[in-house]
Amino acid sequence: MMQPAVPKPFSYETFPTSGLVAYFSMEIAIHPAMPTYAGGLGMLAGDTLRSAADLGVPLVAFTLAHRKGYFQQHLNGSGEQSEDIQPWNPADFCAEESARITVSVEDRVVTVRAWRYELQGRYGHVVPIYLLDTDLDGNSGWDRGLTDHLYGGDTNYRLQQEIVLGMGGARMANALGLNVNVHHMNEGHAALLTLALLESQMSGGPLAAATEADIAQVRRKCVFTTHTPVPAGHDRFSTEQTIRILGGERTARLERLGCFRDGLLNMTLLALRFSRYANGVALQHGKVSRTMFPEFPIDSITNGVHAPTWVSEPVQQMLDAHIPAWRRDNLYLRNAIDLPEQDVLKAHARAKEDLLAEVATRTGLVLNPRVLTLGFARRAATYKRASLLFTDPERLLKIATDAGGLQILYAGKAHPQDAPGKALIHTVIEAAGKLSNDKLRIVYLEDYNWDLGALLTAGVDVWVNTPRRPYEASGTSGMKAALNGVPSLSILDGWWIEGCIENVTGWAIEDGANDAEEAGSLYHKLETAIVPLYLQPAEKWARVMRTTLAFNGSYFNTNRMVKQYTRNAYYPVKLIEPAKVEEAAFAD
Ligand SMILES: *Cc1c(COP(=O)(O)O)cnc(C)c1O
């Protein structure tokens, strides 16, 4: 482990103060019926754009069409996952732009078009989202499929997609006549846009002739958000691949610019090298990122979720009655501290009924609305430790008996090539079969997606999260729960380090030396805090729901987050004296 880096000041060169922000993301959850996202990164991108539209931020976005969608998950009786493609037709949701641009991939020229989706905000402001598409006559059969599969294929396919997203996106913005002054790379997937900007800065001249001044010109226009504290999570490509797919001259340039690490082109390094501002997605994640890339200043802007998207209908009605301005300005949710307990309980009971009705429809299982219900749903990556709850089955059964019953709802997809993730789903489903009895009901729901995520985060009583530290960059599903007044029981990692106030917004699973110790803390919190509180008169529980909504709902939303991006990353000098923003946001 390297020494933690002291936060470095940002070099506030002359910033642009006008023009559009172009937001680039490999996945964006745009609409529940469009399968253009896989999980947290895409949801965050979608929520960011929904808040930008509500707030009137001058922003456009670029992504790929993903015509075959992310996969639909099937689980058989023994818990084995299989996958189906989810083809969709962009023409059903978007308008085709007439502009065409080209990118070079290996030795081929690939033509790219764009579909425009108009994301309309609450007060009418539109954020256009351009979905890039290579499925055009004239492109080879292989190239027509480049924008088909989100996170499908091998690293060759991925690098080719990243050329379309980054270089294609930057060129498409030009072809559409957009006056873009800030390029925001949401994760490293779009980092090649910096190369397109450098080439345009060189007006077709050789890249080898680019000077530090040329690079500074590109850096002025770029900001970058990193999302992964796991080194393997950063996109990397071999020199051989890069020379073959991107070309020798570009590869040589990137090597000289220090974008290679351990002999691999590292997309995070590339993005950092060309960005005037970079950030991680929670305070802790910024700190971890500075350790991974000590040569760069990396700030933190903690994630959020789009409140009106994730607050359930019954809770929305309650908030409308007591805090009518909550959608316009999420800070007013602070006043949830005064909500009548009975209203909170009634709204949550309805959200729980809606969830249990969906469980019954999908599985035929009728769960009990009066029984304490835990929710755990996320990508089935091994670091999330979905099976931690089953470490000591006897103890879990005892907790269920003492609580007068316990229901646990699971959901989550494993990436098709992630064998350990698939094995984890199998383990959970097997344990569910073995342990379920009349006191303990464990259900694994198929095909976790937007709609199911909304029902789960609003309808359970406690949201559980058990990542292995420090691998959770932020996490957002617990924020969705908080906006519904649902407290979390979670490892102190990612956003929860900032969000946990013990017995007020939820409960911390204490750090342990190993999985067994952390499972012990998880059980201990259930035994000594959560179950006893649940067995008290319901008003006591309602008070925790209220403080959860007030403290965490008012902060962990994209309304606050987009304002931070606007002020700290996109256009800061217009608002603040440069000298005043040079100190780091916080100390390590
Ligand atoms: C919110 C959400 C996620 C991200 O949740 P994490 O807490 O970051 O794991 C993933 N998938 C879906 C469908 C979601 O709604």
Coordinates of C-alpha atoms and ligand atoms in Angstrom, one line a residue:
M1 CA 0.0 0.0 0.0
M2 CA 1.3 3.4 -0.9
Q3 CA 1.3 6.3 1.6
P4 CA -2.0 8.1 1.6
A5 CA -1.6 11.2 -0.6
V6 CA -2.1 14.6 0.9
P7 CA -4.9 16.1 -1.1
K8 CA -3.4 18.3 -3.7
P9 CA -4.8 21.7 -4.8
F10 CA -6.4 21.9 -8.2
S11 CA -4.6 23.9 -10.8
Y12 CA -7.3 26.4 -11.6
E13 CA -6.3 27.4 -15.1
T14 CA -8.7 29.7 -16.8
F15 CA -11.9 27.8 -16.9
P16 CA -14.7 28.1 -19.5
T17 CA -17.6 29.9 -17.9
S18 CA -20.2 29.3 -20.5
G19 CA -21.4 26.7 -23.0
L20 CA -22.7 23.2 -22.6
V21 CA -21.6 20.4 -20.4
A22 CA -21.4 17.0 -22.3
Y23 CA -21.8 14.1 -20.0
F24 CA -20.3 10.8 -21.2
S25 CA -21.4 7.4 -19.7
M26 CA -21.2 3.9 -21.0
E27 CA -24.5 3.2 -19.4
I28 CA -27.5 5.4 -18.6
A29 CA -30.7 4.3 -17.0
I30 CA -32.9 6.5 -19.1
H31 CA -36.4 4.9 -18.9
P32 CA -37.5 1.7 -17.2
A33 CA -38.4 0.2 -20.6
M34 CA -35.0 0.9 -22.1
P35 CA -32.5 -1.8 -21.2
T36 CA -29.5 0.5 -21.5
Y37 CA -28.1 0.1 -18.0
A38 CA -26.6 -2.7 -15.9
G39 CA -26.6 -1.3 -12.4
G40 CA -25.3 1.4 -10.1
L41 CA -23.2 3.4 -12.6
G42 CA -26.1 3.6 -15.1
M43 CA -28.6 4.5 -12.4
L44 CA -26.4 7.2 -11.1
A45 CA -26.0 8.6 -14.6
G46 CA -29.7 8.6 -15.2
D47 CA -30.4 10.2 -11.8
T48 CA -27.8 12.8 -12.5
L49 CA -29.4 13.7 -15.8
R50 CA -32.9 13.8 -14.2
S51 CA -31.7 16.2 -11.6
A52 CA -29.8 18.3 -14.2
A53 CA -33.1 18.5 -16.2
D54 CA -35.0 19.6 -13.1
L55 CA -32.4 22.2 -12.1
G56 CA -32.0 23.6 -15.6
V57 CA -28.3 22.8 -16.0
P58 CA -27.1 23.3 -19.6
L59 CA -26.1 19.7 -20.2
V60 CA -26.3 17.0 -22.9
A61 CA -25.3 13.4 -22.6
F62 CA -23.7 10.7 -24.8
T63 CA -23.9 6.9 -24.4
L64 CA -24.3 3.9 -26.7
A65 CA -27.6 2.5 -28.0
H66 CA -27.0 -1.0 -26.6
R67 CA -29.6 -2.4 -29.1
K68 CA -29.5 -5.9 -27.5
G69 CA -29.7 -4.4 -24.0
Y70 CA -28.2 -5.6 -20.8
F71 CA -29.4 -9.1 -20.1
Q72 CA -32.6 -10.4 -18.5
Q73 CA -31.9 -12.8 -15.6
H74 CA -33.5 -16.2 -15.2
L75 CA -32.9 -18.4 -12.1
N76 CA -33.9 -22.0 -12.2
G77 CA -35.1 -24.0 -9.1
S78 CA -31.5 -24.8 -8.0
G79 CA -30.4 -21.2 -8.3
E80 CA -28.5 -21.3 -11.6
Q81 CA -28.6 -18.1 -13.6
S82 CA -29.2 -18.0 -17.3
E83 CA -29.4 -14.9 -19.5
D84 CA -31.5 -13.6 -22.4
I85 CA -30.8 -10.6 -24.5
Q86 CA -33.3 -7.8 -24.4
P87 CA -33.5 -6.3 -27.9
W88 CA -35.2 -2.9 -28.1
N89 CA -35.8 -0.4 -30.8
P90 CA -34.4 3.1 -30.3
A91 CA -36.9 4.5 -32.8
D92 CA -39.7 3.7 -30.3
F93 CA -38.2 6.2 -27.8
C94 CA -35.9 8.5 -29.7
A95 CA -35.6 10.7 -32.8
E96 CA -32.8 9.9 -35.3
E97 CA -30.3 12.7 -36.0
S98 CA -29.2 13.1 -39.6
A99 CA -25.6 13.8 -38.7
R100 CA -23.0 11.0 -39.4
I101 CA -19.5 10.9 -38.1
T102 CA -16.8 8.3 -38.5
V103 CA -14.2 6.7 -36.2
S104 CA -11.3 4.5 -37.1
V105 CA -11.2 1.0 -35.5
E106 CA -8.4 -1.3 -36.4
D107 CA -8.0 -0.5 -40.1
R108 CA -11.6 0.2 -40.7
V109 CA -13.7 3.4 -41.0
V110 CA -16.9 3.0 -39.0
T111 CA -19.8 5.3 -39.5
V112 CA -21.8 6.3 -36.4
R113 CA -25.2 7.9 -36.0
A114 CA -27.1 9.2 -33.0
W115 CA -30.6 8.8 -31.6
R116 CA -31.8 11.7 -29.5
Y117 CA -33.8 11.1 -26.4
E118 CA -35.3 14.2 -24.8
L119 CA -35.2 14.0 -21.0
Q120 CA -37.6 16.6 -19.8
G121 CA -37.2 18.1 -16.3
R122 CA -40.0 19.1 -13.9
Y123 CA -40.0 22.7 -15.1
G124 CA -39.6 22.0 -18.8
H125 CA -35.9 22.1 -19.3
V126 CA -34.7 19.4 -21.7
V127 CA -31.5 17.4 -21.4
P128 CA -30.9 15.7 -24.7
I129 CA -29.3 12.2 -24.5
Y130 CA -27.6 11.0 -27.7
L131 CA -27.4 7.2 -28.1
L132 CA -24.6 6.4 -30.5
D133 CA -25.3 3.6 -33.0
T134 CA -23.1 1.8 -35.6
D135 CA -25.9 -0.4 -37.0
L136 CA -25.8 1.2 -40.4
D137 CA -25.5 0.0 -44.0
G138 CA -22.0 0.4 -45.2
N139 CA -20.5 -0.8 -41.9
S140 CA -19.3 -4.4 -41.8
G141 CA -21.4 -7.0 -39.9
W142 CA -19.0 -6.9 -37.0
D143 CA -19.0 -3.1 -36.8
R144 CA -22.8 -3.0 -37.0
G145 CA -22.8 -4.9 -33.7
L146 CA -20.3 -2.6 -31.9
T147 CA -23.1 -0.7 -30.1
D148 CA -25.2 -3.8 -29.3
H149 CA -24.1 -5.3 -26.0
L150 CA -23.5 -3.4 -22.7
Y151 CA -20.4 -5.0 -21.0
G152 CA -20.6 -7.9 -23.5
G153 CA -17.7 -9.5 -25.4
D154 CA -14.0 -9.4 -24.7
T155 CA -11.6 -6.6 -24.1
N156 CA -11.2 -6.1 -27.9
Y157 CA -14.9 -5.5 -28.2
R158 CA -14.8 -3.2 -25.2
L159 CA -11.9 -1.0 -26.6
Q160 CA -13.7 -0.7 -29.9
Q161 CA -16.9 0.4 -28.1
E162 CA -14.9 2.9 -26.1
I163 CA -13.6 4.4 -29.3
V164 CA -17.2 4.8 -30.5
L165 CA -18.3 6.3 -27.1
G166 CA -15.3 8.6 -26.5
M167 CA -14.0 9.6 -29.9
G168 CA -17.3 9.2 -31.6
G169 CA -19.2 11.1 -28.9
A170 CA -16.8 14.1 -29.0
R171 CA -17.0 14.2 -32.9
M172 CA -20.8 13.8 -32.8
A173 CA -21.1 16.8 -30.4
N174 CA -19.2 18.8 -33.1
A175 CA -21.3 17.5 -36.0
L176 CA -24.5 18.4 -34.1
G177 CA -23.2 21.9 -33.7
L178 CA -23.2 21.8 -29.9
N179 CA -21.1 24.4 -28.1
V180 CA -19.5 22.0 -25.5
N181 CA -17.0 23.5 -23.1
V182 CA -17.0 20.9 -20.4
H183 CA -16.6 17.1 -21.1
H184 CA -17.6 15.1 -18.1
M185 CA -16.3 11.5 -18.2
N186 CA -18.4 9.4 -15.9
E187 CA -15.9 6.6 -15.3
G188 CA -12.9 5.8 -17.5
H189 CA -14.9 4.2 -20.4
A190 CA -15.2 7.5 -22.3
A191 CA -11.5 8.6 -21.7
L192 CA -10.6 8.3 -25.4
L193 CA -12.6 11.5 -26.0
T194 CA -9.5 13.3 -24.7
L195 CA -7.6 11.9 -27.7
A196 CA -10.3 13.2 -30.1
L197 CA -10.1 16.6 -28.5
L198 CA -6.3 16.6 -28.8
E199 CA -6.5 15.6 -32.4
S200 CA -8.9 18.4 -33.1
Q201 CA -6.6 20.7 -31.2
M202 CA -3.8 19.6 -33.6
S203 CA -6.1 20.2 -36.6
G204 CA -5.0 17.0 -38.2
G205 CA -1.3 17.5 -37.5
P206 CA 0.8 14.7 -36.0
L207 CA 0.0 13.9 -32.4
A208 CA 3.8 13.6 -31.8
A209 CA 3.9 17.4 -32.2
A210 CA 1.5 18.1 -29.4
T211 CA 3.0 20.4 -26.8
E212 CA 2.2 20.8 -23.1
A213 CA 0.2 23.9 -24.1
D214 CA -1.9 21.7 -26.5
I215 CA -2.6 19.3 -23.7
A216 CA -3.5 22.1 -21.3
Q217 CA -6.1 23.2 -23.9
V218 CA -7.7 19.8 -23.7
R219 CA -7.4 19.6 -20.0
R220 CA -9.3 22.9 -19.6
K221 CA -12.3 21.2 -21.2
C222 CA -12.4 17.9 -19.2
V223 CA -13.5 16.7 -15.9
F224 CA -13.6 13.1 -14.6
T225 CA -15.3 11.0 -12.0
T226 CA -13.8 7.7 -11.0
H227 CA -16.1 5.0 -9.5
T228 CA -14.1 2.0 -8.6
P229 CA -11.7 1.5 -5.7
V230 CA -11.0 -2.1 -7.0
P231 CA -7.8 -1.9 -9.2
A232 CA -9.2 -4.7 -11.5
G233 CA -12.3 -2.5 -12.0
H234 CA -10.3 0.0 -14.0
D235 CA -10.4 -0.6 -17.7
R236 CA -6.9 -1.6 -19.0
F237 CA -5.7 -2.7 -22.5
S238 CA -2.5 -4.3 -23.6
T239 CA 0.0 -2.4 -25.8
E240 CA -0.6 -5.0 -28.6
Q241 CA -4.4 -4.4 -28.5
T242 CA -4.0 -0.7 -28.3
I243 CA -1.6 -0.6 -31.3
R244 CA -3.9 -2.9 -33.3
I245 CA -7.2 -1.2 -32.5
L246 CA -6.3 2.4 -31.8
G247 CA -3.2 2.7 -34.0
G248 CA 0.6 3.0 -33.5
E249 CA 0.9 6.8 -33.4
R250 CA -1.9 7.2 -30.8
T251 CA -0.5 4.4 -28.7
A252 CA 3.0 5.9 -28.7
R253 CA 1.6 9.3 -27.7
L254 CA -0.4 7.8 -24.8
E255 CA 2.7 5.9 -23.6
R256 CA 4.7 9.1 -23.6
L257 CA 2.0 10.9 -21.7
G258 CA 2.2 8.3 -18.9
C259 CA -1.1 6.7 -19.5
F260 CA 0.3 3.2 -19.2
R261 CA 0.8 1.4 -15.9
D262 CA 2.4 -2.1 -15.7
G263 CA 2.5 -2.2 -19.5
L264 CA -1.2 -1.6 -19.9
L265 CA -3.1 1.4 -21.1
N266 CA -5.1 2.5 -18.0
M267 CA -8.2 4.4 -18.8
T268 CA -8.3 6.0 -15.4
L269 CA -4.8 7.4 -15.8
L270 CA -5.7 8.7 -19.3
A271 CA -8.8 10.5 -17.9
L272 CA -6.8 11.9 -14.9
R273 CA -4.0 13.1 -17.1
F274 CA -6.4 15.1 -19.3
S275 CA -8.7 16.4 -16.6
R276 CA -8.6 19.7 -14.8
Y277 CA -10.8 18.3 -12.1
A278 CA -11.4 14.8 -10.9
N279 CA -13.4 13.3 -8.1
G280 CA -14.4 10.1 -6.3
V281 CA -18.0 9.4 -5.4
A282 CA -17.9 9.5 -1.6
L283 CA -15.4 11.1 0.9
Q284 CA -13.8 7.7 1.7
H285 CA -13.6 6.8 -2.0
G286 CA -11.8 10.1 -2.9
K287 CA -9.3 9.2 -0.2
V288 CA -8.8 5.6 -1.6
S289 CA -8.5 7.0 -5.1
R290 CA -5.7 9.4 -4.0
T291 CA -3.8 6.5 -2.6
M292 CA -4.2 4.7 -6.0
F293 CA -3.2 7.7 -8.0
P294 CA -1.1 9.9 -5.7
E295 CA 0.2 12.0 -8.5
F296 CA -3.2 13.6 -9.1
P297 CA -5.5 15.8 -7.0
I298 CA -8.8 14.0 -6.6
D299 CA -11.8 15.6 -4.8
S300 CA -14.9 13.9 -3.5
I301 CA -18.5 14.5 -4.4
T302 CA -20.7 12.1 -2.7
N303 CA -23.4 10.4 -4.8
G304 CA -27.1 10.8 -4.5
V305 CA -30.3 9.6 -6.1
H306 CA -33.1 11.4 -7.9
A307 CA -35.7 11.9 -5.1
P308 CA -39.0 11.9 -7.2
T309 CA -37.8 8.8 -9.1
W310 CA -37.2 6.7 -6.0
V311 CA -39.8 7.9 -3.4
S312 CA -42.8 5.5 -3.5
E313 CA -46.2 6.8 -4.4
P314 CA -47.6 6.5 -0.9
V315 CA -44.6 8.4 0.6
Q316 CA -44.9 11.0 -2.2
Q317 CA -48.5 11.7 -1.2
M318 CA -47.5 12.0 2.5
L319 CA -44.7 14.5 1.6
D320 CA -47.0 16.5 -0.7
A321 CA -49.3 16.9 2.3
H322 CA -46.7 18.1 4.7
I323 CA -43.7 19.4 2.6
P324 CA -45.1 20.5 -0.7
A325 CA -41.8 22.0 -2.1
W326 CA -39.7 18.8 -1.5
R327 CA -39.4 18.0 -5.2
R328 CA -38.3 21.5 -6.2
D329 CA -35.7 21.6 -3.5
N330 CA -34.8 18.4 -1.7
L331 CA -33.3 20.3 1.2
Y332 CA -36.8 20.9 2.5
L333 CA -36.9 17.2 3.3
R334 CA -35.0 18.2 6.5
N335 CA -38.5 19.1 7.7
A336 CA -39.5 15.4 7.7
I337 CA -38.3 15.5 11.3
D338 CA -41.8 16.8 12.1
L339 CA -43.9 14.3 10.2
P340 CA -46.7 12.7 12.2
E341 CA -45.7 9.2 13.2
Q342 CA -49.0 7.8 12.1
D343 CA -48.7 9.2 8.6
V344 CA -45.2 7.8 8.2
L345 CA -46.4 4.3 9.4
K346 CA -49.4 4.4 7.0
A347 CA -47.3 5.4 4.0
H348 CA -44.7 2.7 4.7
A349 CA -47.4 0.1 5.2
R350 CA -48.8 0.8 1.8
A351 CA -45.3 0.7 0.2
K352 CA -44.8 -2.7 2.0
E353 CA -48.1 -4.0 0.7
D354 CA -47.2 -3.1 -2.9
L355 CA -43.9 -4.9 -2.5
L356 CA -45.4 -8.0 -1.0
A357 CA -48.1 -8.1 -3.7
E358 CA -45.3 -8.1 -6.3
V359 CA -43.6 -10.9 -4.4
A360 CA -46.8 -12.9 -4.4
T361 CA -47.4 -12.3 -8.2
R362 CA -43.8 -13.4 -9.0
T363 CA -43.4 -16.3 -6.6
G364 CA -46.8 -17.3 -5.3
L365 CA -45.4 -16.8 -1.8
V366 CA -47.7 -14.8 0.6
L367 CA -45.5 -12.9 3.1
N368 CA -46.8 -11.3 6.2
P369 CA -47.0 -7.5 6.2
R370 CA -46.6 -7.3 10.0
V371 CA -43.3 -9.2 10.0
L372 CA -39.9 -7.5 10.1
T373 CA -38.6 -7.6 6.5
L374 CA -35.0 -7.1 5.4
G375 CA -33.9 -6.2 1.9
F376 CA -30.7 -7.0 0.1
A377 CA -30.4 -6.3 -3.6
R378 CA -27.4 -5.4 -5.6
R379 CA -25.1 -6.8 -8.3
A380 CA -24.0 -10.2 -7.2
A381 CA -20.3 -9.4 -6.9
T382 CA -18.4 -11.4 -4.3
Y383 CA -17.1 -8.3 -2.4
K384 CA -20.8 -7.5 -1.6
R385 CA -20.9 -10.8 0.5
A386 CA -24.6 -11.5 -0.1
S387 CA -24.3 -14.7 2.0
L388 CA -22.8 -13.0 5.1
L389 CA -26.3 -13.3 6.8
F390 CA -26.1 -17.1 6.7
T391 CA -22.7 -17.3 8.5
D392 CA -24.4 -18.7 11.6
P393 CA -27.8 -20.2 10.6
E394 CA -28.7 -21.2 14.2
R395 CA -28.3 -17.6 15.4
L396 CA -30.3 -16.3 12.4
L397 CA -33.1 -18.7 13.2
K398 CA -33.1 -17.7 16.9
I399 CA -33.3 -14.0 15.8
A400 CA -36.3 -14.8 13.6
T401 CA -38.1 -16.7 16.4
D402 CA -37.4 -13.9 18.9
A403 CA -38.7 -11.3 16.4
G404 CA -41.9 -13.2 15.9
G405 CA -40.8 -13.9 12.4
L406 CA -38.3 -12.5 9.9
Q407 CA -38.5 -12.1 6.1
I408 CA -35.5 -11.5 3.9
L409 CA -35.8 -10.5 0.3
Y410 CA -32.9 -10.8 -2.1
A411 CA -32.3 -9.8 -5.7
G412 CA -29.4 -9.2 -7.9
K413 CA -27.8 -10.2 -11.2
A414 CA -24.3 -11.6 -11.7
H415 CA -22.4 -10.6 -14.8
P416 CA -22.7 -13.5 -17.4
Q417 CA -18.9 -14.1 -17.2
D418 CA -18.7 -13.8 -13.4
A419 CA -18.6 -17.4 -12.2
P420 CA -18.0 -16.6 -8.5
G421 CA -20.9 -14.1 -8.6
K422 CA -23.1 -16.8 -10.1
A423 CA -22.0 -19.2 -7.4
L424 CA -22.9 -16.7 -4.8
I425 CA -26.5 -16.5 -6.1
H426 CA -26.6 -20.3 -6.0
T427 CA -25.3 -20.2 -2.3
V428 CA -28.0 -17.7 -1.2
I429 CA -30.8 -19.6 -3.0
E430 CA -29.6 -22.9 -1.5
A431 CA -29.5 -21.4 2.0
A432 CA -32.9 -19.9 1.5
G433 CA -34.3 -23.4 0.7
K434 CA -32.6 -25.0 3.7
L435 CA -33.3 -22.4 6.3
S436 CA -36.8 -21.2 5.4
N437 CA -39.4 -22.3 7.9
D438 CA -42.5 -20.8 9.5
K439 CA -40.5 -18.1 11.3
L440 CA -37.9 -17.4 8.7
R441 CA -38.8 -16.7 5.0
I442 CA -36.0 -16.0 2.5
V443 CA -36.9 -15.2 -1.1
Y444 CA -34.6 -14.5 -4.0
L445 CA -36.4 -12.5 -6.7
E446 CA -35.4 -12.8 -10.3
D447 CA -34.3 -10.0 -12.7
Y448 CA -33.4 -7.1 -10.4
N449 CA -34.0 -3.9 -12.3
W450 CA -35.3 -0.4 -12.0
D451 CA -38.9 -1.3 -11.1
L452 CA -38.0 -4.1 -8.7
G453 CA -35.4 -1.8 -7.1
A454 CA -37.9 0.9 -6.4
L455 CA -40.4 -1.6 -4.8
L456 CA -37.7 -3.2 -2.7
T457 CA -36.0 0.0 -1.4
A458 CA -39.4 1.5 -0.4
G459 CA -41.2 -1.6 0.9
V460 CA -38.8 -3.4 3.2
D461 CA -38.2 -2.3 6.9
V462 CA -34.4 -2.4 6.9
W463 CA -32.0 -2.2 4.0
V464 CA -28.9 -4.4 4.5
N465 CA -25.5 -3.9 2.9
T466 CA -22.4 -6.0 3.6
P467 CA -19.6 -5.0 1.3
R468 CA -16.0 -5.9 2.1
R469 CA -14.2 -2.6 2.9
P470 CA -13.1 -0.5 1.1
Y471 CA -14.5 -1.9 -2.1
E472 CA -17.9 -0.1 -2.1
A473 CA -17.1 3.3 -3.8
S474 CA -20.4 4.7 -2.7
G475 CA -23.5 2.5 -3.1
T476 CA -26.8 4.2 -3.8
S477 CA -29.6 1.7 -3.0
G478 CA -29.4 2.6 0.7
M479 CA -30.0 6.2 -0.3
K480 CA -33.2 5.2 -2.2
A481 CA -34.3 3.4 1.0
A482 CA -33.5 6.5 3.1
L483 CA -35.7 8.7 0.9
N484 CA -38.5 6.3 1.8
G485 CA -37.7 6.5 5.5
V486 CA -36.1 3.0 5.4
P487 CA -33.1 2.8 7.7
S488 CA -29.9 0.8 6.8
L489 CA -27.9 -1.8 8.5
S490 CA -24.6 -1.7 6.8
I491 CA -20.8 -2.0 6.8
L492 CA -19.2 1.4 7.3
D493 CA -18.0 1.8 3.7
G494 CA -18.9 4.1 0.8
W495 CA -21.7 6.5 1.5
W496 CA -22.7 4.9 4.8
I497 CA -19.6 6.3 6.6
E498 CA -21.2 9.7 6.0
G499 CA -24.9 8.6 6.4
C500 CA -24.9 6.4 9.5
I501 CA -26.1 8.0 12.7
E502 CA -26.5 5.0 15.1
N503 CA -30.2 4.5 16.1
V504 CA -31.2 7.6 14.1
T505 CA -30.7 6.7 10.5
G506 CA -29.9 3.0 11.0
W507 CA -27.1 0.9 12.3
A508 CA -23.5 0.2 11.6
I509 CA -22.0 -3.3 11.2
E510 CA -18.8 -2.9 13.1
D511 CA -15.5 -3.6 11.3
G512 CA -14.0 -7.0 12.2
A513 CA -10.9 -8.9 11.5
N514 CA -12.7 -11.3 9.2
D515 CA -16.1 -12.2 7.7
A516 CA -17.2 -14.2 10.8
E517 CA -16.6 -11.2 13.1
E518 CA -18.5 -8.9 10.9
A519 CA -21.4 -11.4 10.7
G520 CA -21.2 -11.4 14.5
S521 CA -21.7 -7.7 14.6
L522 CA -24.6 -7.9 12.1
Y523 CA -26.4 -10.5 14.3
H524 CA -25.6 -8.4 17.4
K525 CA -27.3 -5.3 15.9
L526 CA -30.3 -7.3 14.9
E527 CA -30.5 -8.9 18.4
T528 CA -29.9 -5.8 20.6
A529 CA -31.1 -2.9 18.5
I530 CA -33.3 -3.7 15.5
V531 CA -35.6 -6.5 16.7
P532 CA -36.2 -4.9 20.2
L533 CA -37.1 -1.6 18.5
Y534 CA -39.4 -3.4 16.0
L535 CA -41.2 -5.1 18.9
Q536 CA -41.9 -1.7 20.6
P537 CA -45.0 0.3 19.9
A538 CA -44.8 1.2 16.2
E539 CA -44.4 5.0 16.9
K540 CA -40.8 4.3 18.0
W541 CA -40.0 2.8 14.7
A542 CA -41.7 5.6 12.9
R543 CA -39.4 8.1 14.6
V544 CA -36.3 6.3 13.2
M545 CA -38.0 6.4 9.7
R546 CA -38.6 10.1 10.1
T547 CA -35.0 11.0 11.1
T548 CA -33.7 8.8 8.3
L549 CA -35.8 10.7 5.8
A550 CA -34.9 14.1 7.3
F551 CA -31.1 13.6 7.6
N552 CA -30.3 11.3 4.7
G553 CA -33.1 12.1 2.3
S554 CA -32.3 15.8 2.4
Y555 CA -28.6 15.2 1.6
F556 CA -28.1 11.9 -0.4
N557 CA -29.9 13.1 -3.5
T558 CA -28.7 14.1 -7.0
N559 CA -30.3 17.6 -6.6
R560 CA -27.5 18.4 -4.0
M561 CA -25.0 16.4 -6.0
V562 CA -25.5 18.1 -9.3
K563 CA -25.3 21.5 -7.6
Q564 CA -21.9 20.4 -6.3
Y565 CA -20.7 19.2 -9.7
T566 CA -21.8 22.5 -11.2
R567 CA -20.0 24.6 -8.6
N568 CA -16.9 22.5 -7.9
A569 CA -16.3 20.9 -11.3
Y570 CA -18.1 22.5 -14.3
Y571 CA -18.2 26.3 -13.8
P572 CA -16.6 27.2 -10.5
V573 CA -14.8 30.5 -11.3
K574 CA -18.0 32.2 -12.2
L575 CA -19.2 31.6 -8.7
I576 CA -16.1 31.6 -6.5
E577 CA -12.7 33.4 -6.5
P578 CA -10.2 30.9 -7.8
A579 CA -7.9 31.5 -4.8
K580 CA -10.6 30.6 -2.4
V581 CA -11.2 27.2 -3.8
E582 CA -7.6 26.1 -3.9
E583 CA -7.6 24.4 -0.5
A584 CA -8.7 20.7 -0.5
A585 CA -12.3 20.1 0.5
F586 CA -11.3 18.1 3.6
A587 CA -8.2 16.5 5.2
D588 CA -7.4 12.8 4.9
Ligands
LIG1 C1 -29.9 1.6 -7.3 C2 -29.6 0.4 -8.1 C3 -28.4 -0.2 -8.2 C4 -27.2 0.4 -7.4 O1 -27.3 -0.1 -6.1 P1 -26.0 -0.2 -5.1 O2 -26.5 0.1 -3.8 O3 -25.0 0.8 -5.6 O4 -25.6 -1.6 -5.3 C5 -28.2 -1.3 -9.0 N1 -29.2 -1.8 -9.7 C6 -30.4 -1.3 -9.7 C7 -31.5 -1.9 -10.5 C8 -30.7 -0.2 -8.9 O5 -31.9 0.3 -8.8

